[in-house]
XYZ file of N, CA and C in Angstrom:
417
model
N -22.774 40.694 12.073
C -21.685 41.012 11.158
C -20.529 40.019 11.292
N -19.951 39.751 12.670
C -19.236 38.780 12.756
C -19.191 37.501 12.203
N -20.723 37.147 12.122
C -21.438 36.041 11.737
C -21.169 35.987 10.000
N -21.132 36.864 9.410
C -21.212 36.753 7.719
C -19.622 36.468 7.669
N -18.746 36.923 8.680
C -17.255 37.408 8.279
C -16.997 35.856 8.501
N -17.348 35.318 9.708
C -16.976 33.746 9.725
C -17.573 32.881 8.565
N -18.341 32.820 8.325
C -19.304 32.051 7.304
C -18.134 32.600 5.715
N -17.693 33.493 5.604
C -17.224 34.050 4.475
C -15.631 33.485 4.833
N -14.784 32.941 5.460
C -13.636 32.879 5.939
C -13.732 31.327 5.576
N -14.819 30.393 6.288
C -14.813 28.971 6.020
C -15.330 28.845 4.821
N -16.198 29.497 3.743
C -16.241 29.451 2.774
C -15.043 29.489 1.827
N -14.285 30.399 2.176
C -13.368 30.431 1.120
C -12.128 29.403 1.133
N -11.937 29.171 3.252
C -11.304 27.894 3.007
C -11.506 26.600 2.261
N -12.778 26.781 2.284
C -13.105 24.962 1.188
C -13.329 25.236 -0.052
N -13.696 26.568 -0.477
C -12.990 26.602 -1.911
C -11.759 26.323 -2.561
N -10.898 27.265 -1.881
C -9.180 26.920 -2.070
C -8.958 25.280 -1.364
N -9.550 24.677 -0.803
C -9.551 23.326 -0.508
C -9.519 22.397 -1.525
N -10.800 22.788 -1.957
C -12.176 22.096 -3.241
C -10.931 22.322 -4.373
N -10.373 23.425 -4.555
C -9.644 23.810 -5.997
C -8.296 23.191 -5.903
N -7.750 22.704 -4.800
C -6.610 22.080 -4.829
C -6.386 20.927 -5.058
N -7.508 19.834 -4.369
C -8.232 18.750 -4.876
C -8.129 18.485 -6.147
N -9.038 19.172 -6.958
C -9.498 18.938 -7.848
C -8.131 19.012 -9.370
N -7.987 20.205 -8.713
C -6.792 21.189 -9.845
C -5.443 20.547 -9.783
N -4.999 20.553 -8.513
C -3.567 19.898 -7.871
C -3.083 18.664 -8.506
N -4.177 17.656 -8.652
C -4.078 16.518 -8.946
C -3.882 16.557 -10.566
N -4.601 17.507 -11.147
C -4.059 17.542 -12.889
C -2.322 18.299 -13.045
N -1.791 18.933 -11.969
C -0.405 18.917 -12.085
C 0.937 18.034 -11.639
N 0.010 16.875 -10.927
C 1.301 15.803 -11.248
C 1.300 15.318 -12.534
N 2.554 14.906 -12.668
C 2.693 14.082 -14.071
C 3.281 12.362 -13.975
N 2.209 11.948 -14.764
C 2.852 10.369 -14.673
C 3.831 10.014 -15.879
N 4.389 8.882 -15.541
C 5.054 8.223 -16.238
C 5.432 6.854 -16.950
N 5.475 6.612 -18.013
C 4.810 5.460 -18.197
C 6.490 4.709 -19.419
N 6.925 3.972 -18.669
C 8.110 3.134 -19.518
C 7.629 1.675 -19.980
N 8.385 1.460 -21.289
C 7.769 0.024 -21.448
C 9.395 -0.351 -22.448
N 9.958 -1.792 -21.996
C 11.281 -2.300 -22.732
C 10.995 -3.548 -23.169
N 11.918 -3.594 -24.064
C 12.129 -4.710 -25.093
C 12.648 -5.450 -24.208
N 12.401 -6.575 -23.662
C 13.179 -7.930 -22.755
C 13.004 -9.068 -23.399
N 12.558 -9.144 -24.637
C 12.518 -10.056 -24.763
C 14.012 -11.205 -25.075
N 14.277 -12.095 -25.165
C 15.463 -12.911 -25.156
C 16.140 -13.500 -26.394
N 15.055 -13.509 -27.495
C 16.054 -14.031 -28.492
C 16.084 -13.092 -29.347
N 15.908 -11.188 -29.177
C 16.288 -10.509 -30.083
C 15.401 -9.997 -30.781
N 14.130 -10.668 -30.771
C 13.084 -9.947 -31.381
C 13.010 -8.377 -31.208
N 12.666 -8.122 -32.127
C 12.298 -6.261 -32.381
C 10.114 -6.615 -31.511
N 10.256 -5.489 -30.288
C 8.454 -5.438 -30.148
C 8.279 -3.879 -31.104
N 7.187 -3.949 -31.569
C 6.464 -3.243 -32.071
C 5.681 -2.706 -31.281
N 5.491 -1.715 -30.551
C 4.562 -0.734 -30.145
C 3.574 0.352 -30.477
N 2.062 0.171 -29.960
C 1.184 1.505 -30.687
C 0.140 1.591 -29.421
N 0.636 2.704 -28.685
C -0.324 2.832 -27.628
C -0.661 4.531 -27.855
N -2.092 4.476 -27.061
C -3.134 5.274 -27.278
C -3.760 5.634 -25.984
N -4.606 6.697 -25.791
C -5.816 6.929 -24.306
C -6.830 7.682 -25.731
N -8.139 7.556 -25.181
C -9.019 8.270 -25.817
C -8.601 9.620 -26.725
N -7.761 10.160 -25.620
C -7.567 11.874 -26.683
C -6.480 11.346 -27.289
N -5.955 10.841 -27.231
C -3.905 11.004 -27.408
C -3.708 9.119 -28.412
N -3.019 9.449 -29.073
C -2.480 8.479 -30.219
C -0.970 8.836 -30.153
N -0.138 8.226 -29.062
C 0.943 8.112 -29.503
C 1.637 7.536 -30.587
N 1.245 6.818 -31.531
C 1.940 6.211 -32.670
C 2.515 5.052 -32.707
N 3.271 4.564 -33.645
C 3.777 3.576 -33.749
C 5.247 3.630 -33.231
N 5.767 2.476 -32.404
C 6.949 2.950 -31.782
C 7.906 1.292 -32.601
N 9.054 0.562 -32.741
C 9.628 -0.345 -32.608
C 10.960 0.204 -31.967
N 10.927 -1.384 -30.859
C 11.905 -1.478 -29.777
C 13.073 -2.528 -30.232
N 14.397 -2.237 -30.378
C 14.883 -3.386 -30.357
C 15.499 -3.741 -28.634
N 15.653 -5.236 -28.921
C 16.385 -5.718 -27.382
C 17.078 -4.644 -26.550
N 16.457 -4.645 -25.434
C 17.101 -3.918 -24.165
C 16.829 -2.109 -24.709
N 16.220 -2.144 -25.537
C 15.550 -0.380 -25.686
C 14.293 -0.445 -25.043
N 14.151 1.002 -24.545
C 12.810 1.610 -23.506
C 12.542 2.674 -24.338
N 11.111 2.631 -24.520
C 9.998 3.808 -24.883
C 9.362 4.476 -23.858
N 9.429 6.066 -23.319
C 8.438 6.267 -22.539
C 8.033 7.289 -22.714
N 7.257 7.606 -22.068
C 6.126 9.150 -22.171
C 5.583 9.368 -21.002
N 5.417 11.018 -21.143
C 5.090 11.536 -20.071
C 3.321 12.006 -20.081
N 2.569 12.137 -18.952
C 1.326 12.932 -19.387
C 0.793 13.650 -17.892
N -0.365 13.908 -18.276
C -0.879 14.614 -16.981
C -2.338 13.479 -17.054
N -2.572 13.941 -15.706
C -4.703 13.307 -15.430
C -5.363 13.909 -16.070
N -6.403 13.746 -16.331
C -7.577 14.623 -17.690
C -8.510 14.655 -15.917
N -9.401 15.806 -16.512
C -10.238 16.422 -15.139
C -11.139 15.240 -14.513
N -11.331 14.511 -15.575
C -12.207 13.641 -14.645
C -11.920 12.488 -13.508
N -10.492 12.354 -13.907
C -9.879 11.414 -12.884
C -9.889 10.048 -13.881
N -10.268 9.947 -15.050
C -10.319 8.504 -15.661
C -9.344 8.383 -16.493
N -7.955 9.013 -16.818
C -7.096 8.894 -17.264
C -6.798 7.046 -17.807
N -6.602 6.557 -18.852
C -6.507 5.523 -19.456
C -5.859 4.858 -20.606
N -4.578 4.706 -20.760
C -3.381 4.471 -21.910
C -3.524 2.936 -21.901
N -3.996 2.697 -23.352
C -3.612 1.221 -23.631
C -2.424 1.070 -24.580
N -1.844 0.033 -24.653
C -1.087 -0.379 -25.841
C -1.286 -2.022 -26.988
N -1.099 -1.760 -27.958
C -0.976 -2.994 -28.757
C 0.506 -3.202 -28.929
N 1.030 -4.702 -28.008
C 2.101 -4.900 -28.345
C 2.230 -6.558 -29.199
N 3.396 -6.171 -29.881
C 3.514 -7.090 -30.927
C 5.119 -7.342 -31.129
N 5.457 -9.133 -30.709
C 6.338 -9.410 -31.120
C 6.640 -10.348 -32.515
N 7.616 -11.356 -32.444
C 7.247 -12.465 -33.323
C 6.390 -13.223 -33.610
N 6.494 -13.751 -32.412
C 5.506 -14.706 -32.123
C 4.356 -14.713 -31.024
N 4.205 -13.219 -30.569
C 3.547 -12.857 -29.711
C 2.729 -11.412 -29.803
N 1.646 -11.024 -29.200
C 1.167 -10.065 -29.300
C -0.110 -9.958 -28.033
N -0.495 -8.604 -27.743
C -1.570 -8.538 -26.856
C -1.625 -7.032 -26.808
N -3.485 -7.097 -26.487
C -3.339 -5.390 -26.013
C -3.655 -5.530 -24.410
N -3.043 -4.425 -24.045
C -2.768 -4.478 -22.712
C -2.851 -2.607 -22.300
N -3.639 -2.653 -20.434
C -3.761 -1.422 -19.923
C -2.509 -1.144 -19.608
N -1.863 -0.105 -19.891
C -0.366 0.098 -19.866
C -0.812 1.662 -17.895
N -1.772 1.968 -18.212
C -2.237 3.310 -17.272
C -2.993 3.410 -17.002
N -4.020 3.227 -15.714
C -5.180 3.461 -15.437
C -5.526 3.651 -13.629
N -6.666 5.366 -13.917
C -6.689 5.609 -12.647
C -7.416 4.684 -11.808
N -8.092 4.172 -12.449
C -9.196 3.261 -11.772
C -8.952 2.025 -10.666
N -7.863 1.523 -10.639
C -7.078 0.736 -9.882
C -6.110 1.254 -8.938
N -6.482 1.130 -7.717
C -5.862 1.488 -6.544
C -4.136 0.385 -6.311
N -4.703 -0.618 -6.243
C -3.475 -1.931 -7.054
C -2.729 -1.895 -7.506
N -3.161 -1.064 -8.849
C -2.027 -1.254 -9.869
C -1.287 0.313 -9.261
N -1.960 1.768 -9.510
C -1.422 2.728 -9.080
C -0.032 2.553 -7.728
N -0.677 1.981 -6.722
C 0.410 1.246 -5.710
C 1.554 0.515 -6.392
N 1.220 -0.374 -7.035
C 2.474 -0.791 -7.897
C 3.548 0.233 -8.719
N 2.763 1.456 -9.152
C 3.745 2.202 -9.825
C 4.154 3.568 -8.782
N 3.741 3.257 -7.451
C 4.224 4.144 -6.591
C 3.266 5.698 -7.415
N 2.080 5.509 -7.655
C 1.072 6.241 -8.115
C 1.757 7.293 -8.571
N 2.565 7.434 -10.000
C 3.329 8.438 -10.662
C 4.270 7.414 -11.685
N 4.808 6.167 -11.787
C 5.950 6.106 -12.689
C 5.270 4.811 -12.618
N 5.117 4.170 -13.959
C 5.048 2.658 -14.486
C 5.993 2.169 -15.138
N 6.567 0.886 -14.601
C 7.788 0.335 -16.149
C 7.149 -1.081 -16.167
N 7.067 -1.073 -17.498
C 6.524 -1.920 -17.885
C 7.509 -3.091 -18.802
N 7.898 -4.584 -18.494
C 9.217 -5.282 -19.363
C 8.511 -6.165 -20.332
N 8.388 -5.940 -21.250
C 7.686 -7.272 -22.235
C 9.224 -8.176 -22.493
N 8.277 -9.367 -22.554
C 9.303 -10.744 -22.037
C 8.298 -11.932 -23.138
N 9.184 -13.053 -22.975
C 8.966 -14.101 -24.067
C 8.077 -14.828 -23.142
N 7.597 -14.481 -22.163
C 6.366 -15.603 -20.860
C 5.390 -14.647 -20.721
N 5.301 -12.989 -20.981
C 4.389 -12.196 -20.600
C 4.907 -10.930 -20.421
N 4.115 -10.039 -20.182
C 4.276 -8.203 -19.862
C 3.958 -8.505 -18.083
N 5.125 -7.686 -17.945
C 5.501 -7.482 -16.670
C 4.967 -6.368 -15.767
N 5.118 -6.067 -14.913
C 4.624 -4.489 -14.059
C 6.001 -4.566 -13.245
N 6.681 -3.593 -12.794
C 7.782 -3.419 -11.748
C 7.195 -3.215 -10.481
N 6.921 -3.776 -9.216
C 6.518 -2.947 -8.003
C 7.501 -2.090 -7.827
N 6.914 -1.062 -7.583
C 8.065 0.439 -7.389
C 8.357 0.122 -5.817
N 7.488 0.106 -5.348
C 8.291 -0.196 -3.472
C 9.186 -1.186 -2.891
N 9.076 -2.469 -4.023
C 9.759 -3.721 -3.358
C 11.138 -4.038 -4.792
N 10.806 -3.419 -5.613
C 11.706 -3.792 -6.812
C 11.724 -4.851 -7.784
N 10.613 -5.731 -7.405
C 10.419 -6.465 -8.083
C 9.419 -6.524 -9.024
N 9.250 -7.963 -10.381
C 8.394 -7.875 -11.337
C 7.436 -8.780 -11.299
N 6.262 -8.414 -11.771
C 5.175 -9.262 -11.489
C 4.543 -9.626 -12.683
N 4.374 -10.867 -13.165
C 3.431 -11.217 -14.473
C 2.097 -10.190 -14.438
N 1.752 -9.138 -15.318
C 0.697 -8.742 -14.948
C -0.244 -9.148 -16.311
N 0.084 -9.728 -17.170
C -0.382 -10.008 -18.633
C -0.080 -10.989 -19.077
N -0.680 -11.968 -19.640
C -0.521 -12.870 -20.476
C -0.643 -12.901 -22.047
N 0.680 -13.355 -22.721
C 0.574 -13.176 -24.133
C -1.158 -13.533 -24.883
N -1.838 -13.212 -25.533
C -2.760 -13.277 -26.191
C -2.513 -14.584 -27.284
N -1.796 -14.315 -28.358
C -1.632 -14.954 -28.975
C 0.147 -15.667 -29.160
């Protein structure tokens, strides 16, 4: 009898384990900023998306920030791209993705800011404060 009561005690610990894991992790929320830096005034045009979700069309003028909030989808593959578009510039670019241990570290795994600039799209390291080319203009 003792024997079922233990077996039934560590069972339920790695359930409530297993469910915190799994569950816990869909109640943080990330964050995802992206600004107009560019230098001679250009307006960027923004339209970013993840599989379920179509955020829309956004335009930034100089020194304005767009951001949004979301949660992880169950599988852990959470994935926001954007099409950004300036004057004379444009690219699509992973703005969010779980899949990178790297990049997550860079946004202190919860908040991304992202600076589009007239040389490239930027990433902020959240721990050191600084910006890192993480994109190159396309066109």
């Amino acid at each position: 009898m003792a024997t079922s009561f233990t077996n039934f005690v560590v069972l339920l610990a790695f359930a409530t384990f297993s469910s915190n894991v799994v569950f816990g992790s869909l109640l943080v929320k990330y964050y995802v900023h992206i600004s107009n830096d560019f230098s001679n005034g250009n307006q960027l045009t923004i339209h970013c998306k993840s599989r379920d979700d179509d955020l829309g069309w956004h335009v930034l003028q100089v020194s304005e920030e767009w951001s949004w909030t979301f949660r992880e989808n169950i599988y852990g593959t959470t994935l926001f791209w954007c099409n950004l578009i300036g004057e004379n510039h444009s690219a699509s670019v992973k703005v969010f993705y779980m899949s990178d241990t790297e990049f997550l570290k860079m946004c202190n795994y919860m908040e991304c800011f992202w600076s589009v600039r007239d040389d490239g799209i930027y990433l902020k390291n959240d721990w050191t404060a600084s910006w890192s080319l993480w994109y190159d203009w396309e066109h």
